[in-house]
């Protein structure tokens, strides 16, 4: 299934029913994923007006983001980051503060983003979770939502790498291997944590030794962040 746009919608009503909506190729519908049982369900596009939600959060998943240290080095202060990234009058800049980092992303000004002021990026949500973990060694975190792979590498609560890759079939493995090579990670010792079972264990075990299922799914991480 192909993702349209780059958004998830996290909705909460007074009965604490949580939904994560993803825009999937369809003329008249959204598809929702229950953050409890992760079942796919077809929803009418009028879902926003049909139900009285107590909270609506937009979660952007685009690739237009930038991660910088909280204390920006002098040479970076001289660079027009907004111009480099491509920020314009049709986009809006958002910055989320993390541990020692600022996560900046850019969203288009459109009606979908006007339904709420609660707008985050999937990257700042994931990093908020991973950088809070206590670790004495390098760890990789992996997740897949449809045709996009999310990769994060943390070393002793410091971020080494975060990025997102669109892929087809099983070629997501090449991105994982490239990160291992670039950051000289030990395939026998580096712990890989999977946020879900969308990545086939048999494929990973051909290359890596330490593979674990993370204590939370990506939807549970979203739940915690927006809870």
mmCIF file of C-alpha atoms in Angstrom:
data_model
loop_
_atom_site.group_PDB
_atom_site.id
_atom_site.type_symbol
_atom_site.label_atom_id
_atom_site.label_comp_id
_atom_site.label_asym_id
_atom_site.label_seq_id
_atom_site.Cartn_x
_atom_site.Cartn_y
_atom_site.Cartn_z
ATOM 1 C CA UNK A 1 0.000 0.000 0.000
ATOM 2 C CA UNK A 2 1.354 3.395 -0.969
ATOM 3 C CA UNK A 3 1.419 6.291 1.465
ATOM 4 C CA UNK A 4 -0.152 9.541 0.247
ATOM 5 C CA UNK A 5 1.354 12.674 1.707
ATOM 6 C CA UNK A 6 3.496 12.125 4.763
ATOM 7 C CA UNK A 7 1.196 12.261 7.755
ATOM 8 C CA UNK A 8 -0.185 10.216 10.585
ATOM 9 C CA UNK A 9 -3.114 11.444 12.645
ATOM 10 C CA UNK A 10 -3.274 10.486 16.310
ATOM 11 C CA UNK A 11 -6.796 10.964 17.664
ATOM 12 C CA UNK A 12 -8.115 10.652 21.198
ATOM 13 C CA UNK A 13 -11.713 10.939 22.386
ATOM 14 C CA UNK A 14 -13.228 11.168 25.848
ATOM 15 C CA UNK A 15 -13.340 7.372 26.167
ATOM 16 C CA UNK A 16 -9.578 7.209 25.549
ATOM 17 C CA UNK A 17 -10.039 5.434 22.237
ATOM 18 C CA UNK A 18 -6.852 6.085 20.325
ATOM 19 C CA UNK A 19 -6.452 5.837 16.570
ATOM 20 C CA UNK A 20 -3.472 6.359 14.344
ATOM 21 C CA UNK A 21 -4.659 7.273 10.857
ATOM 22 C CA UNK A 22 -2.422 6.938 7.836
ATOM 23 C CA UNK A 23 -3.238 8.318 4.400
ATOM 24 C CA UNK A 24 -3.358 5.329 2.074
ATOM 25 C CA UNK A 25 -4.114 5.412 -1.652
ATOM 26 C CA UNK A 26 -7.896 5.785 -1.850
ATOM 27 C CA UNK A 27 -10.335 8.313 -3.287
ATOM 28 C CA UNK A 28 -12.807 8.334 -0.424
ATOM 29 C CA UNK A 29 -11.190 6.877 2.656
ATOM 30 C CA UNK A 30 -8.481 6.967 5.253
ATOM 31 C CA UNK A 31 -7.248 3.775 6.848
ATOM 32 C CA UNK A 32 -6.779 3.673 10.603
ATOM 33 C CA UNK A 33 -4.507 1.558 12.753
ATOM 34 C CA UNK A 34 -5.716 0.907 16.279
ATOM 35 C CA UNK A 35 -2.808 1.682 18.573
ATOM 36 C CA UNK A 36 -3.986 -1.195 20.774
ATOM 37 C CA UNK A 37 -4.421 -4.097 18.349
ATOM 38 C CA UNK A 38 -2.845 -2.505 15.251
ATOM 39 C CA UNK A 39 -5.675 -3.675 12.997
ATOM 40 C CA UNK A 40 -6.245 -1.955 9.679
ATOM 41 C CA UNK A 41 -9.705 -0.446 9.294
ATOM 42 C CA UNK A 42 -11.291 1.647 6.552
ATOM 43 C CA UNK A 43 -12.573 5.046 7.667
ATOM 44 C CA UNK A 44 -14.688 7.644 5.885
ATOM 45 C CA UNK A 45 -12.877 10.879 5.047
ATOM 46 C CA UNK A 46 -15.414 12.713 7.203
ATOM 47 C CA UNK A 47 -14.024 11.029 10.308
ATOM 48 C CA UNK A 48 -12.705 14.348 11.629
ATOM 49 C CA UNK A 49 -16.158 15.951 11.584
ATOM 50 C CA UNK A 50 -18.197 12.824 12.398
ATOM 51 C CA UNK A 51 -16.633 12.283 15.803
ATOM 52 C CA UNK A 52 -15.944 14.766 18.567
ATOM 53 C CA UNK A 53 -12.292 14.213 19.304
ATOM 54 C CA UNK A 54 -10.875 15.682 22.490
ATOM 55 C CA UNK A 55 -7.417 15.751 20.949
ATOM 56 C CA UNK A 56 -6.038 15.593 17.415
ATOM 57 C CA UNK A 57 -2.297 15.364 16.807
ATOM 58 C CA UNK A 58 -0.684 15.511 13.383
ATOM 59 C CA UNK A 59 2.492 13.470 13.035
ATOM 60 C CA UNK A 60 4.571 14.328 9.998
ATOM 61 C CA UNK A 61 6.738 11.640 8.412
ATOM 62 C CA UNK A 62 8.348 13.594 5.574
ATOM 63 C CA UNK A 63 12.089 13.766 4.931
ATOM 64 C CA UNK A 64 12.342 17.537 5.294
ATOM 65 C CA UNK A 65 13.966 17.704 8.703
ATOM 66 C CA UNK A 66 17.209 18.779 10.319
ATOM 67 C CA UNK A 67 18.877 17.698 13.577
ATOM 68 C CA UNK A 68 21.339 20.117 15.167
ATOM 69 C CA UNK A 69 23.055 20.396 18.558
ATOM 70 C CA UNK A 70 21.316 22.741 21.004
ATOM 71 C CA UNK A 71 24.496 24.815 21.001
ATOM 72 C CA UNK A 72 25.021 25.457 17.307
ATOM 73 C CA UNK A 73 28.697 25.636 16.210
ATOM 74 C CA UNK A 74 29.871 29.035 14.950
ATOM 75 C CA UNK A 75 30.363 27.898 11.341
ATOM 76 C CA UNK A 76 26.730 26.752 11.157
ATOM 77 C CA UNK A 77 25.435 30.083 12.445
ATOM 78 C CA UNK A 78 26.664 31.680 9.223
ATOM 79 C CA UNK A 79 24.597 29.327 7.053
ATOM 80 C CA UNK A 80 21.026 30.181 6.083
ATOM 81 C CA UNK A 81 19.548 26.825 7.090
ATOM 82 C CA UNK A 82 16.012 27.706 5.992
ATOM 83 C CA UNK A 83 17.199 28.589 2.511
ATOM 84 C CA UNK A 84 19.362 25.457 2.294
ATOM 85 C CA UNK A 85 16.485 23.195 3.333
ATOM 86 C CA UNK A 86 14.102 24.947 0.958
ATOM 87 C CA UNK A 87 11.809 26.711 3.419
ATOM 88 C CA UNK A 88 9.415 29.118 1.689
ATOM 89 C CA UNK A 89 6.205 31.078 2.214
ATOM 90 C CA UNK A 90 4.226 27.883 1.544
ATOM 91 C CA UNK A 91 5.908 25.973 4.383
ATOM 92 C CA UNK A 92 5.973 26.313 8.145
ATOM 93 C CA UNK A 93 8.985 25.646 10.373
ATOM 94 C CA UNK A 94 8.646 23.625 13.588
ATOM 95 C CA UNK A 95 11.386 22.944 16.152
ATOM 96 C CA UNK A 96 11.226 20.390 18.963
ATOM 97 C CA UNK A 97 13.806 20.397 21.762
ATOM 98 C CA UNK A 98 15.409 17.069 22.690
ATOM 99 C CA UNK A 99 18.340 16.188 24.932
ATOM 100 C CA UNK A 100 21.232 18.332 23.656
ATOM 101 C CA UNK A 101 19.488 18.490 20.253
ATOM 102 C CA UNK A 102 16.996 20.526 18.282
ATOM 103 C CA UNK A 103 14.824 18.646 15.786
ATOM 104 C CA UNK A 104 13.554 21.019 13.087
ATOM 105 C CA UNK A 105 11.093 20.032 10.383
ATOM 106 C CA UNK A 106 9.098 21.798 7.690
ATOM 107 C CA UNK A 107 5.431 21.284 6.846
ATOM 108 C CA UNK A 108 3.231 22.603 4.079
ATOM 109 C CA UNK A 109 0.587 25.153 4.988
ATOM 110 C CA UNK A 110 -2.653 23.344 4.152
ATOM 111 C CA UNK A 111 -6.060 22.559 5.631
ATOM 112 C CA UNK A 112 -4.933 19.249 7.128
ATOM 113 C CA UNK A 113 -2.353 21.010 9.269
ATOM 114 C CA UNK A 114 -4.885 23.662 10.351
ATOM 115 C CA UNK A 115 -7.084 21.183 12.231
ATOM 116 C CA UNK A 116 -4.727 21.308 15.219
ATOM 117 C CA UNK A 117 -1.717 23.076 16.701
ATOM 118 C CA UNK A 118 -0.387 19.760 18.009
ATOM 119 C CA UNK A 119 2.047 18.933 15.218
ATOM 120 C CA UNK A 120 5.102 16.723 15.646
ATOM 121 C CA UNK A 121 7.442 14.749 13.442
ATOM 122 C CA UNK A 122 7.797 10.987 13.788
ATOM 123 C CA UNK A 123 11.548 11.608 14.158
ATOM 124 C CA UNK A 124 11.309 13.805 17.240
ATOM 125 C CA UNK A 125 8.853 11.322 18.812
ATOM 126 C CA UNK A 126 11.162 8.346 18.233
ATOM 127 C CA UNK A 127 14.274 10.202 19.406
ATOM 128 C CA UNK A 128 12.493 11.353 22.549
ATOM 129 C CA UNK A 129 11.988 7.657 23.344
ATOM 130 C CA UNK A 130 15.402 6.293 22.366
ATOM 131 C CA UNK A 131 17.541 9.038 23.914
ATOM 132 C CA UNK A 132 15.774 8.476 27.217
ATOM 133 C CA UNK A 133 17.007 4.889 27.443
ATOM 134 C CA UNK A 134 20.018 4.099 29.625
ATOM 135 C CA UNK A 135 22.672 2.324 27.596
ATOM 136 C CA UNK A 136 26.392 1.661 27.873
ATOM 137 C CA UNK A 137 26.770 0.420 24.307
ATOM 138 C CA UNK A 138 25.720 1.243 20.763
ATOM 139 C CA UNK A 139 22.189 0.271 19.839
ATOM 140 C CA UNK A 140 20.232 0.411 16.606
ATOM 141 C CA UNK A 141 16.459 0.876 16.471
ATOM 142 C CA UNK A 142 14.460 -0.107 13.388
ATOM 143 C CA UNK A 143 10.867 0.313 12.314
ATOM 144 C CA UNK A 144 8.894 0.121 9.078
ATOM 145 C CA UNK A 145 5.662 1.924 8.262
ATOM 146 C CA UNK A 146 4.515 0.861 4.816
ATOM 147 C CA UNK A 147 7.280 1.735 2.359
ATOM 148 C CA UNK A 148 9.509 3.701 4.726
ATOM 149 C CA UNK A 149 12.308 2.454 6.991
ATOM 150 C CA UNK A 150 13.233 4.388 10.148
ATOM 151 C CA UNK A 151 16.777 3.891 11.447
ATOM 152 C CA UNK A 152 18.270 5.274 14.643
ATOM 153 C CA UNK A 153 21.652 4.563 16.254
ATOM 154 C CA UNK A 154 22.357 5.647 19.827
ATOM 155 C CA UNK A 155 25.594 5.369 21.801
ATOM 156 C CA UNK A 156 25.415 5.958 25.560
ATOM 157 C CA UNK A 157 22.327 8.173 25.196
ATOM 158 C CA UNK A 158 23.977 10.207 22.446
ATOM 159 C CA UNK A 159 22.571 10.234 18.933
ATOM 160 C CA UNK A 160 24.922 8.866 16.280
ATOM 161 C CA UNK A 161 22.463 8.575 13.407
ATOM 162 C CA UNK A 162 18.822 9.062 12.474
ATOM 163 C CA UNK A 163 17.295 8.888 9.024
ATOM 164 C CA UNK A 164 14.353 7.590 6.993
ATOM 165 C CA UNK A 165 14.489 5.665 3.727
ATOM 166 C CA UNK A 166 11.805 4.826 1.207
ATOM 167 C CA UNK A 167 12.236 1.337 -0.199
ATOM 168 C CA UNK A 168 10.642 -1.422 -2.249
ATOM 169 C CA UNK A 169 10.603 -5.176 -1.649
ATOM 170 C CA UNK A 170 13.424 -6.153 0.739
ATOM 171 C CA UNK A 171 16.015 -3.597 -0.306
ATOM 172 C CA UNK A 172 15.706 -1.930 3.114
ATOM 173 C CA UNK A 173 18.507 -4.297 4.150
ATOM 174 C CA UNK A 174 21.013 -2.346 2.084
ATOM 175 C CA UNK A 175 20.287 0.811 4.093
ATOM 176 C CA UNK A 176 20.850 -1.029 7.368
ATOM 177 C CA UNK A 177 24.120 -2.495 6.086
ATOM 178 C CA UNK A 178 25.268 0.922 4.850
ATOM 179 C CA UNK A 179 24.718 2.430 8.302
ATOM 180 C CA UNK A 180 26.706 -0.424 9.886
ATOM 181 C CA UNK A 181 29.538 0.200 7.447
ATOM 182 C CA UNK A 182 29.504 3.998 7.744
ATOM 183 C CA UNK A 183 29.573 3.988 11.549
ATOM 184 C CA UNK A 184 31.807 0.917 11.856
ATOM 185 C CA UNK A 185 29.266 -0.991 13.910
ATOM 186 C CA UNK A 186 30.127 -4.537 14.924
ATOM 187 C CA UNK A 187 27.629 -6.933 13.317
ATOM 188 C CA UNK A 188 28.257 -9.448 16.114
ATOM 189 C CA UNK A 189 27.993 -7.087 19.084
ATOM 190 C CA UNK A 190 25.704 -4.211 18.111
ATOM 191 C CA UNK A 191 22.201 -4.732 19.439
ATOM 192 C CA UNK A 192 19.352 -4.260 16.953
ATOM 193 C CA UNK A 193 15.949 -3.430 18.423
ATOM 194 C CA UNK A 194 12.858 -3.963 16.261
ATOM 195 C CA UNK A 195 9.792 -1.859 17.025
ATOM 196 C CA UNK A 196 7.497 -4.253 15.198
ATOM 197 C CA UNK A 197 7.454 -7.529 13.295
ATOM 198 C CA UNK A 198 7.284 -5.970 9.831
ATOM 199 C CA UNK A 199 10.997 -6.660 9.390
ATOM 200 C CA UNK A 200 11.608 -10.346 8.758
ATOM 201 C CA UNK A 201 13.861 -11.869 11.393
ATOM 202 C CA UNK A 202 15.156 -14.545 9.037
ATOM 203 C CA UNK A 203 16.514 -11.880 6.695
ATOM 204 C CA UNK A 204 18.241 -9.951 9.480
ATOM 205 C CA UNK A 205 19.752 -13.082 11.019
ATOM 206 C CA UNK A 206 21.717 -13.665 7.832
ATOM 207 C CA UNK A 207 23.816 -10.604 8.705
ATOM 208 C CA UNK A 208 23.412 -9.771 12.403
ATOM 209 C CA UNK A 209 23.681 -11.645 15.699
ATOM 210 C CA UNK A 210 21.966 -9.566 18.389
ATOM 211 C CA UNK A 211 18.343 -8.903 17.412
ATOM 212 C CA UNK A 212 15.621 -8.073 19.940
ATOM 213 C CA UNK A 213 11.990 -7.048 19.842
ATOM 214 C CA UNK A 214 11.778 -3.621 21.504
ATOM 215 C CA UNK A 215 9.560 -3.276 24.575
ATOM 216 C CA UNK A 216 7.167 -0.925 22.725
ATOM 217 C CA UNK A 217 5.718 -0.816 19.235
ATOM 218 C CA UNK A 218 5.884 2.408 17.248
ATOM 219 C CA UNK A 219 2.198 2.963 18.058
ATOM 220 C CA UNK A 220 2.819 2.540 21.785
ATOM 221 C CA UNK A 221 5.622 5.102 21.546
ATOM 222 C CA UNK A 222 3.208 7.512 19.843
ATOM 223 C CA UNK A 223 0.640 6.783 22.575
ATOM 224 C CA UNK A 224 3.144 7.592 25.306
ATOM 225 C CA UNK A 225 4.329 10.805 23.644
ATOM 226 C CA UNK A 226 0.806 12.137 23.109
ATOM 227 C CA UNK A 227 -0.653 10.715 26.314
#
